[in-house]
């Protein structure tokens, strides 16, 4: 007598068992994914981005080191506090194509994957910039300067490839960076001098063709400067009237405790908002140290070190900590008034220890420009912003 256990099972029974097992596996997978999403959302729910969720996105620049070494405490803090990420250096021409031509995708891919995993908006920085780009990009095989057409072709290939790779995954791009020279109009750079005034327009057209849904921004520092504002506002009005695909401006906002004049800073935001452009605060930090003569963000400039302009190597005095909190609160109060146009506010670095401001405009100082200290603890400025977000405005 053969028991049912030993009898050759009929194939329908075996199939249905498999199917059941299959369903269980799928359900378990879906459950795991849902759990992962819930954890990601719960983590985000506690931070700055959650606090300002009805106003604008809150982002952070992620360093190469964090991406290369996958520094877990950094990544956890980023996931908890922010809903938008920018590669501080990862997507710049000289970093993603160190010899000018060969692509090295790994680091940028990691950033894009991280943003996707945590449902963050990814900001691509930056496509066309005179800095951090190998000289080889601008010359031919005989080291002779490229013609306009040849350089346009190189620009197009770069934009097509980079924007194309992350199409549908990058929310916005800093298409052109720092093309205007304070009071002098277009900055002299190989891009401008070889192609001509329309190099910027061409870059926007190429980027739009590569990803028609991406937000496209012009990004610059000292946007409060009246000469820069007047020049750029004219250029952008002309672009809008001719249908050049530009959606907004990136106001970097590398500011200090006492500069710039916030009336001028607000005027710049208001001018672009009135033109129907979106405003992104793309690289916010507040330098607390005594400034040497030059306070711009042009990375070509660097001043000499002296102890006088590096007064707090062992910690920020409480009084200055308060000034920093006051300054951040004032800046955010202005931004909240423009929240219909301001889409994002990004801090240029995760914590004081990794800020570029420790090395600019003077190398080797101890600066305190961000919301998290060197131990990644929130500073009084952070608490002040959380209170502002939660309180009546
Ligand atoms: O890539 C090299 C690496 O090979 C080398 O080992 C290492 C040793 O120091 O240097 C690496 O290059 C550094 C690069 O960042 C990438 O990490 C440079 O020294 C360093 O000067 C460079 O600084 C960046 C700077 O842009 C360069 O232009 C800062 O981290 C970054 O915060 C800063 O960001 C710019 C924005 O993109 C545009 N707006 C202004 C802002 C501040 O300058």
Coordinates of N, CA, C and O in Angstrom, one line a residue, residues 174-323:
X174 N 22.5 72.1 -12.8 CA 23.2 73.4 -12.9 C 23.9 73.3 -14.3 O 25.0 72.7 -14.5
X175 N 23.2 73.9 -15.3 CA 23.7 73.7 -16.7 C 25.0 74.5 -16.9 O 26.0 74.0 -17.4
X176 N 24.9 75.8 -16.5 CA 26.1 76.6 -16.7 C 26.4 77.2 -15.3 O 25.5 77.6 -14.6
X177 N 27.7 77.2 -15.0 CA 28.2 77.7 -13.7 C 29.1 78.9 -13.8 O 30.0 78.9 -14.6
X178 N 28.8 80.0 -13.2 CA 29.7 81.1 -13.0 C 30.2 81.7 -14.3 O 31.4 81.9 -14.5
X179 N 29.3 82.0 -15.2 CA 29.7 82.6 -16.5 C 29.7 84.1 -16.5 O 30.1 84.7 -17.5
X180 N 29.3 84.7 -15.4 CA 29.3 86.2 -15.4 C 30.3 86.7 -14.4 O 30.4 86.2 -13.3
X181 N 31.0 87.8 -14.9 CA 32.1 88.3 -14.2 C 31.7 89.6 -13.5 O 32.0 90.7 -14.0
X182 N 31.1 89.5 -12.3 CA 30.7 90.7 -11.5 C 30.1 91.8 -12.3 O 29.1 91.7 -12.9
X183 N 30.9 92.9 -12.5 CA 30.4 94.1 -13.2 C 30.8 94.1 -14.6 O 30.6 95.1 -15.3
X184 N 31.4 93.1 -15.2 CA 31.9 93.2 -16.5 C 31.2 92.4 -17.6 O 31.7 92.2 -18.7
X185 N 30.1 91.8 -17.3 CA 29.4 91.0 -18.3 C 29.9 89.6 -18.3 O 30.3 89.0 -17.3
X186 N 29.9 89.0 -19.5 CA 30.4 87.6 -19.7 C 31.8 87.5 -19.2 O 32.7 88.3 -19.5
X187 N 32.1 86.4 -18.4 CA 33.4 86.1 -18.0 C 34.3 85.6 -19.1 O 33.8 84.8 -19.9
X188 N 35.5 86.0 -19.2 CA 36.4 85.4 -20.2 C 36.8 84.0 -19.7 O 37.2 83.7 -18.6
X189 N 36.5 83.0 -20.6 CA 36.8 81.6 -20.4 C 36.9 81.0 -21.8 O 36.4 81.6 -22.7
X190 N 37.5 79.8 -21.9 CA 37.6 79.2 -23.2 C 36.2 79.0 -23.8 O 36.0 79.1 -25.0
X191 N 35.2 78.6 -22.9 CA 33.8 78.4 -23.4 C 33.4 79.7 -24.1 O 32.9 79.7 -25.2
X192 N 33.5 80.8 -23.4 CA 33.0 82.1 -24.0 C 33.8 82.5 -25.1 O 33.3 82.9 -26.2
X193 N 35.2 82.5 -24.9 CA 36.0 83.1 -25.9 C 36.1 82.3 -27.2 O 36.3 82.9 -28.3
X194 N 35.9 81.0 -27.2 CA 35.9 80.2 -28.4 C 34.6 80.2 -29.1 O 34.4 80.4 -30.3
X195 N 33.5 80.0 -28.3 CA 32.2 79.8 -28.9 C 31.5 81.2 -29.1 O 30.8 81.4 -30.1
X196 N 31.7 82.1 -28.1 CA 31.0 83.4 -28.3 C 29.9 83.5 -27.2 O 29.6 82.6 -26.5
X197 N 29.2 84.7 -27.2 CA 28.2 84.9 -26.2 C 27.1 83.9 -26.1 O 26.4 83.7 -25.1
X198 N 26.8 83.2 -27.2 CA 25.7 82.2 -27.2 C 26.1 80.8 -26.6 O 25.3 79.9 -26.6
X199 N 27.3 80.7 -26.0 CA 27.7 79.4 -25.5 C 26.7 78.9 -24.4 O 26.4 77.7 -24.4
X200 N 26.2 79.9 -23.7 CA 25.3 79.5 -22.6 C 24.0 79.0 -23.1 O 23.5 78.0 -22.7
X201 N 23.5 79.8 -24.0 CA 22.2 79.4 -24.7 C 22.3 78.0 -25.3 O 21.4 77.1 -25.1
X202 N 23.4 77.7 -25.9 CA 23.6 76.4 -26.6 C 23.6 75.3 -25.5 O 23.0 74.2 -25.7
X203 N 24.3 75.6 -24.4 CA 24.3 74.5 -23.4 C 22.9 74.2 -22.9 O 22.6 73.0 -22.6
X204 N 22.1 75.2 -22.7 CA 20.7 75.0 -22.2 C 19.9 74.2 -23.3 O 19.2 73.3 -22.9
X205 N 20.2 74.5 -24.5 CA 19.4 73.8 -25.6 C 19.9 72.3 -25.6 O 19.0 71.4 -25.7
X206 N 21.2 72.1 -25.5 CA 21.6 70.7 -25.5 C 21.1 69.9 -24.3 O 20.7 68.7 -24.4
X207 N 21.1 70.6 -23.1 CA 20.6 69.9 -21.9 C 19.1 69.5 -22.0 O 18.7 68.4 -21.6
X208 N 18.4 70.5 -22.6 CA 16.9 70.2 -22.7 C 16.7 69.1 -23.7 O 15.8 68.2 -23.4
X209 N 17.4 69.0 -24.7 CA 17.3 67.9 -25.7 C 17.6 66.6 -25.0 O 17.0 65.6 -25.3
X210 N 18.6 66.6 -24.2 CA 19.0 65.3 -23.5 C 18.0 64.8 -22.5 O 17.9 63.6 -22.3
X211 N 17.3 65.7 -21.8 CA 16.3 65.3 -20.8 C 15.3 66.4 -20.7 O 15.4 67.4 -19.9
X212 N 14.2 66.4 -21.6 CA 13.3 67.5 -21.6 C 12.5 67.7 -20.3 O 11.9 68.8 -20.2
X213 N 12.6 66.8 -19.4 CA 11.8 67.0 -18.2 C 12.6 67.5 -17.0 O 12.1 67.9 -16.0
X214 N 13.9 67.6 -17.2 CA 14.8 68.1 -16.1 C 14.7 69.6 -16.0 O 14.6 70.3 -16.9
X215 N 14.7 70.1 -14.7 CA 14.8 71.5 -14.4 C 16.2 72.0 -14.8 O 17.2 71.4 -14.4
X216 N 16.3 73.1 -15.5 CA 17.6 73.6 -15.9 C 17.9 74.9 -15.3 O 17.1 75.9 -15.4
X217 N 19.1 75.0 -14.7 CA 19.4 76.2 -13.9 C 20.7 76.9 -14.3 O 21.6 76.2 -14.8
X218 N 20.8 78.2 -14.2 CA 22.0 78.9 -14.3 C 22.5 79.2 -12.8 O 21.7 79.7 -12.0
X219 N 23.7 78.8 -12.5 CA 24.2 78.9 -11.1 C 25.4 79.8 -10.9 O 26.3 79.7 -11.7
X220 N 25.3 80.7 -9.9 CA 26.5 81.6 -9.8 C 26.6 82.1 -8.3 O 25.6 82.0 -7.5
X221 N 27.7 82.6 -8.0 CA 27.9 83.2 -6.6 C 27.8 84.8 -6.8 O 27.6 85.3 -7.9
X222 N 27.8 85.4 -5.6 CA 27.6 86.9 -5.6 C 26.4 87.3 -6.5 O 26.4 88.3 -7.2
X223 N 25.3 86.6 -6.4 CA 24.1 86.9 -7.2 C 23.5 88.2 -6.7 O 22.6 88.8 -7.4
X224 N 23.8 88.6 -5.5 CA 23.3 89.9 -5.0 C 23.9 91.1 -5.6 O 23.4 92.2 -5.5
X225 N 25.1 90.9 -6.3 CA 25.8 92.0 -6.9 C 25.0 92.7 -7.9 O 24.5 92.1 -8.9
X226 N 24.7 94.0 -7.7 CA 23.8 94.7 -8.6 C 24.2 94.7 -10.1 O 23.3 94.5 -11.0
X227 N 25.5 94.7 -10.4 CA 26.0 94.7 -11.8 C 25.7 93.3 -12.4 O 25.2 93.2 -13.5
X228 N 25.9 92.3 -11.6 CA 25.7 90.9 -12.0 C 24.2 90.7 -12.3 O 23.8 90.1 -13.3
X229 N 23.4 91.2 -11.3 CA 22.0 91.0 -11.4 C 21.4 91.7 -12.7 O 20.6 91.1 -13.4
X230 N 21.9 93.0 -12.9 CA 21.4 93.7 -14.1 C 21.7 93.0 -15.4 O 20.9 92.8 -16.3
X231 N 23.0 92.5 -15.5 CA 23.4 91.8 -16.7 C 22.6 90.5 -16.9 O 22.1 90.3 -18.0
X232 N 22.6 89.7 -15.9 CA 22.0 88.4 -16.0 C 20.5 88.5 -16.2 O 19.9 87.7 -17.0
X233 N 19.8 89.4 -15.5 CA 18.4 89.6 -15.7 C 18.1 89.9 -17.2 O 17.1 89.4 -17.7
X234 N 18.9 90.7 -17.8 CA 18.7 91.0 -19.2 C 18.9 89.8 -20.1 O 18.1 89.6 -21.0
X235 N 19.9 89.1 -19.8 CA 20.2 87.8 -20.6 C 19.0 86.9 -20.5 O 18.5 86.3 -21.5
X236 N 18.5 86.7 -19.2 CA 17.5 85.7 -19.0 C 16.1 86.2 -19.6 O 15.3 85.4 -20.0
X237 N 15.9 87.5 -19.6 CA 14.6 88.0 -20.2 C 14.7 87.7 -21.7 O 13.7 87.2 -22.2
X238 N 15.8 87.9 -22.3 CA 16.0 87.6 -23.7 C 15.8 86.1 -23.9 O 15.0 85.7 -24.9
X239 N 16.3 85.3 -23.1 CA 16.1 83.8 -23.2 C 14.7 83.5 -23.2 O 14.2 82.7 -24.0
X240 N 14.0 84.1 -22.2 CA 12.6 83.7 -22.0 C 11.8 84.2 -23.3 O 10.9 83.4 -23.7
X241 N 12.1 85.3 -23.8 CA 11.3 85.8 -24.9 C 11.6 85.0 -26.2 O 10.7 84.9 -27.0
X242 N 12.8 84.3 -26.2 CA 13.1 83.5 -27.4 C 12.9 82.0 -27.1 O 13.2 81.2 -28.0
X243 N 12.4 81.7 -26.0 CA 12.1 80.3 -25.7 C 13.3 79.4 -25.4 O 13.3 78.2 -25.6
X244 N 14.4 80.0 -25.0 CA 15.6 79.2 -24.6 C 15.2 78.5 -23.3 O 14.6 79.1 -22.4
X245 N 15.4 77.1 -23.3 CA 14.8 76.3 -22.1 C 15.6 76.5 -20.8 O 16.5 75.7 -20.5
X246 N 15.3 77.6 -20.1 CA 15.9 77.7 -18.8 C 14.8 77.9 -17.8 O 13.8 78.6 -18.1
X247 N 14.9 77.2 -16.6 CA 13.8 77.2 -15.7 C 14.0 78.0 -14.4 O 13.1 78.3 -13.7
X248 N 15.3 78.2 -14.1 CA 15.6 78.9 -12.9 C 17.0 79.3 -12.7 O 17.9 79.0 -13.5
X249 N 17.2 80.0 -11.6 CA 18.6 80.4 -11.3 C 19.0 79.7 -9.9 O 18.2 79.5 -9.0
X250 N 20.3 79.4 -9.9 CA 20.9 78.9 -8.6 C 21.7 80.1 -8.0 O 22.6 80.6 -8.6
X251 N 21.2 80.5 -6.9 CA 21.9 81.5 -6.1 C 22.8 80.8 -5.1 O 22.3 80.2 -4.1
X252 N 24.1 80.7 -5.3 CA 24.9 79.9 -4.5 C 24.8 80.2 -3.0 O 24.7 79.4 -2.1
X253 N 24.9 81.5 -2.7 CA 24.8 82.0 -1.3 C 25.9 81.5 -0.4 O 25.6 81.0 0.7
X254 N 27.1 81.8 -0.8 CA 28.3 81.6 0.1 C 28.4 83.0 0.9 O 29.0 83.9 0.4
X255 N 27.7 83.1 2.0 CA 27.6 84.4 2.7 C 28.4 84.4 3.9 O 29.0 83.4 4.3
X256 N 28.4 85.5 4.6 CA 29.1 85.7 5.9 C 28.1 86.2 6.9 O 26.9 86.4 6.7
X257 N 28.7 86.5 8.1 CA 27.8 87.0 9.2 C 27.4 88.4 8.9 O 26.3 88.9 9.3
X258 N 28.2 89.2 8.1 CA 27.9 90.6 7.9 C 27.8 90.9 6.4 O 27.6 92.1 6.1
X259 N 28.0 90.0 5.5 CA 27.9 90.3 4.1 C 27.1 89.1 3.5 O 27.2 88.0 4.0
X260 N 26.5 89.3 2.4 CA 26.2 90.5 1.7 C 25.1 91.3 2.4 O 24.6 90.8 3.4
X261 N 24.8 92.5 1.8 CA 23.7 93.2 2.2 C 22.4 92.4 1.9 O 22.2 92.1 0.7
X262 N 21.6 92.0 2.9 CA 20.5 91.1 2.6 C 19.4 91.8 1.8 O 18.6 91.1 1.2
X263 N 19.4 93.1 1.8 CA 18.4 93.8 1.0 C 18.8 93.4 -0.5 O 17.9 93.1 -1.3
X264 N 20.1 93.5 -0.8 CA 20.5 93.2 -2.2 C 20.2 91.7 -2.5 O 19.8 91.3 -3.6
X265 N 20.5 90.9 -1.5 CA 20.3 89.4 -1.7 C 18.8 89.1 -2.0 O 18.5 88.4 -2.9
X266 N 18.0 89.8 -1.2 CA 16.5 89.6 -1.4 C 16.1 90.1 -2.8 O 15.3 89.5 -3.5
X267 N 16.7 91.3 -3.2 CA 16.3 91.9 -4.4 C 16.6 91.0 -5.6 O 15.8 90.8 -6.5
X268 N 17.7 90.3 -5.5 CA 18.0 89.3 -6.5 C 17.0 88.2 -6.6 O 16.5 87.8 -7.7
X269 N 16.6 87.6 -5.5 CA 15.6 86.6 -5.4 C 14.3 87.1 -6.0 O 13.7 86.4 -6.9
X270 N 13.9 88.3 -5.6 CA 12.6 88.8 -6.0 C 12.6 89.1 -7.5 O 11.6 88.9 -8.2
X271 N 13.8 89.6 -8.0 CA 13.8 89.9 -9.5 C 13.6 88.6 -10.3 O 12.8 88.7 -11.3
X272 N 14.3 87.6 -10.0 CA 14.1 86.3 -10.8 C 12.7 85.7 -10.5 O 12.1 85.2 -11.5
X273 N 12.2 85.8 -9.3 CA 10.9 85.3 -9.0 C 9.8 86.1 -9.9 O 8.9 85.4 -10.5
X274 N 10.0 87.4 -9.9 CA 9.1 88.2 -10.7 C 9.1 87.8 -12.2 O 8.1 88.0 -12.9
X275 N 10.3 87.3 -12.7 CA 10.4 87.0 -14.1 C 9.8 85.6 -14.3 O 9.8 85.1 -15.4
X276 N 9.3 85.0 -13.3 CA 8.7 83.6 -13.4 C 9.7 82.5 -13.4 O 9.4 81.4 -13.8
X277 N 10.9 82.9 -12.9 CA 11.9 81.8 -12.8 C 11.9 81.2 -11.4 O 11.5 81.9 -10.5
X278 N 12.3 79.9 -11.3 CA 12.4 79.3 -10.0 C 13.8 79.7 -9.4 O 14.7 79.9 -10.2
X279 N 13.8 79.8 -8.1 CA 15.0 80.2 -7.5 C 15.5 79.0 -6.6 O 14.7 78.4 -5.8
X280 N 16.7 78.6 -6.8 CA 17.3 77.5 -5.9 C 18.5 78.2 -5.2 O 19.3 78.8 -5.8
X281 N 18.5 78.0 -3.9 CA 19.7 78.4 -3.1 C 20.6 77.1 -3.1 O 20.2 76.1 -2.5
X282 N 21.7 77.2 -3.9 CA 22.3 76.0 -4.3 C 23.5 75.6 -3.4 O 23.9 74.4 -3.4
X283 N 24.1 76.6 -2.7 CA 25.4 76.2 -2.0 C 25.5 77.0 -0.7 O 26.6 77.6 -0.4
X284 N 24.5 77.0 0.1 CA 24.4 77.9 1.3 C 25.5 77.5 2.3 O 25.6 76.3 2.7
X285 N 26.2 78.5 2.8 CA 27.0 78.4 4.0 C 27.2 79.8 4.6 O 27.1 80.8 3.8
X286 N 27.5 79.9 5.9 CA 27.8 81.2 6.5 C 29.1 81.2 7.1 O 29.4 80.6 8.1
X287 N 30.1 81.9 6.5 CA 31.4 82.0 6.9 C 31.4 82.9 8.2 O 30.9 84.0 8.2
X288 N 32.0 82.4 9.3 CA 31.9 83.2 10.6 C 33.3 83.8 10.8 O 33.4 84.6 11.8
X289 N 34.3 83.5 10.0 CA 35.6 84.1 10.3 C 35.8 85.5 9.8 O 35.2 85.8 8.8
X290 N 36.8 86.2 10.3 CA 37.1 87.5 9.8 C 37.5 87.4 8.4 O 38.4 86.6 8.1
X291 N 36.9 88.1 7.5 CA 37.3 88.0 6.1 C 38.5 88.7 5.7 O 38.7 89.9 6.2
X292 N 39.4 88.1 4.9 CA 40.5 88.9 4.3 C 39.9 89.8 3.2 O 38.6 89.8 3.0
X293 N 40.7 90.5 2.5 CA 40.1 91.5 1.5 C 39.1 90.8 0.6 O 38.0 91.4 0.4
X294 N 39.4 89.7 0.0 CA 38.5 89.1 -1.0 C 37.6 88.1 -0.4 O 37.9 87.2 0.3
X295 N 36.3 88.3 -0.6 CA 35.3 87.5 0.0 C 34.4 86.7 -1.0 O 33.4 86.1 -0.7
X296 N 34.8 86.8 -2.3 CA 34.0 86.1 -3.3 C 34.2 84.6 -3.3 O 34.9 84.1 -2.4
X297 N 33.6 83.8 -4.2 CA 33.7 82.4 -4.2 C 34.5 81.9 -5.3 O 34.5 80.7 -5.7
X298 N 35.3 82.8 -6.0 CA 36.1 82.4 -7.1 C 37.2 81.5 -6.6 O 38.1 82.0 -5.9
X299 N 37.2 80.2 -7.0 CA 38.2 79.3 -6.4 C 39.6 79.6 -6.9 O 40.6 79.0 -6.3
X300 N 39.8 80.5 -7.8 CA 41.1 80.8 -8.3 C 41.8 81.7 -7.2 O 43.0 81.9 -7.2
X301 N 41.0 82.3 -6.3 CA 41.6 83.3 -5.4 C 41.9 82.6 -4.0 O 41.1 81.8 -3.6
X302 N 43.0 82.9 -3.4 CA 43.3 82.4 -2.1 C 44.2 83.4 -1.4 O 45.2 83.9 -2.0
X303 N 43.9 83.7 -0.1 CA 44.7 84.7 0.6 C 45.6 84.1 1.6 O 45.5 82.9 1.9
X304 N 46.6 84.8 2.1 CA 47.6 84.3 3.0 C 47.0 84.0 4.4 O 46.1 84.8 4.9
X305 N 47.5 83.0 5.1 CA 47.0 82.6 6.5 C 47.7 83.6 7.5 O 48.8 83.9 7.4
X306 N 46.9 84.0 8.5 CA 47.5 84.6 9.7 C 46.6 84.2 10.8 O 45.4 84.0 10.6
X307 N 47.1 84.1 12.0 CA 46.4 83.7 13.2 C 45.2 84.6 13.5 O 44.2 84.2 14.0
X308 N 45.4 85.9 13.1 CA 44.4 86.9 13.4 C 43.1 86.6 12.7 O 42.0 86.9 13.2
X309 N 43.2 86.0 11.5 CA 41.9 85.7 10.8 C 41.5 84.2 11.0 O 40.7 83.7 10.2
X310 N 42.1 83.6 12.0 CA 41.8 82.2 12.3 C 41.6 82.2 13.9 O 42.3 81.4 14.6
X311 N 40.7 82.9 14.4 CA 40.7 83.2 15.9 C 40.1 82.0 16.7 O 40.4 82.0 17.9
X312 N 39.4 81.0 16.2 CA 38.8 80.0 17.0 C 39.1 78.6 16.6 O 38.2 77.8 16.3
X313 N 40.4 78.2 16.7 CA 40.7 76.9 16.3 C 40.2 75.8 17.2 O 40.0 74.7 16.8
X314 N 39.8 76.2 18.5 CA 39.4 75.2 19.4 C 37.9 75.2 19.7 O 37.5 74.5 20.7
X315 N 37.2 76.0 19.0 CA 35.7 76.0 19.2 C 35.2 77.4 19.1 O 35.8 78.4 19.3
X316 N 33.9 77.4 18.7 CA 33.2 78.7 18.4 C 32.7 79.3 19.7 O 31.9 78.6 20.4
X317 N 33.0 80.5 20.1 CA 32.4 81.1 21.3 C 30.9 81.2 21.2 O 30.4 81.3 20.1
X318 N 30.2 81.1 22.3 CA 28.8 81.1 22.3 C 28.2 82.3 21.6 O 27.2 82.2 20.9
X319 N 28.8 83.4 21.9 CA 28.2 84.6 21.3 C 28.2 84.6 19.7 O 27.3 85.0 19.1
X320 N 29.3 84.0 19.2 CA 29.3 83.9 17.7 C 28.4 82.8 17.2 O 27.7 82.9 16.2
X321 N 28.2 81.7 18.0 CA 27.3 80.7 17.7 C 25.9 81.3 17.6 O 25.1 80.9 16.7
X322 N 25.6 82.2 18.5 CA 24.3 82.9 18.5 C 24.1 83.7 17.2 O 23.1 83.8 16.6
X323 N 25.2 84.4 16.9 CA 25.2 85.3 15.7 C 24.9 84.4 14.4 O 24.2 84.8 13.5

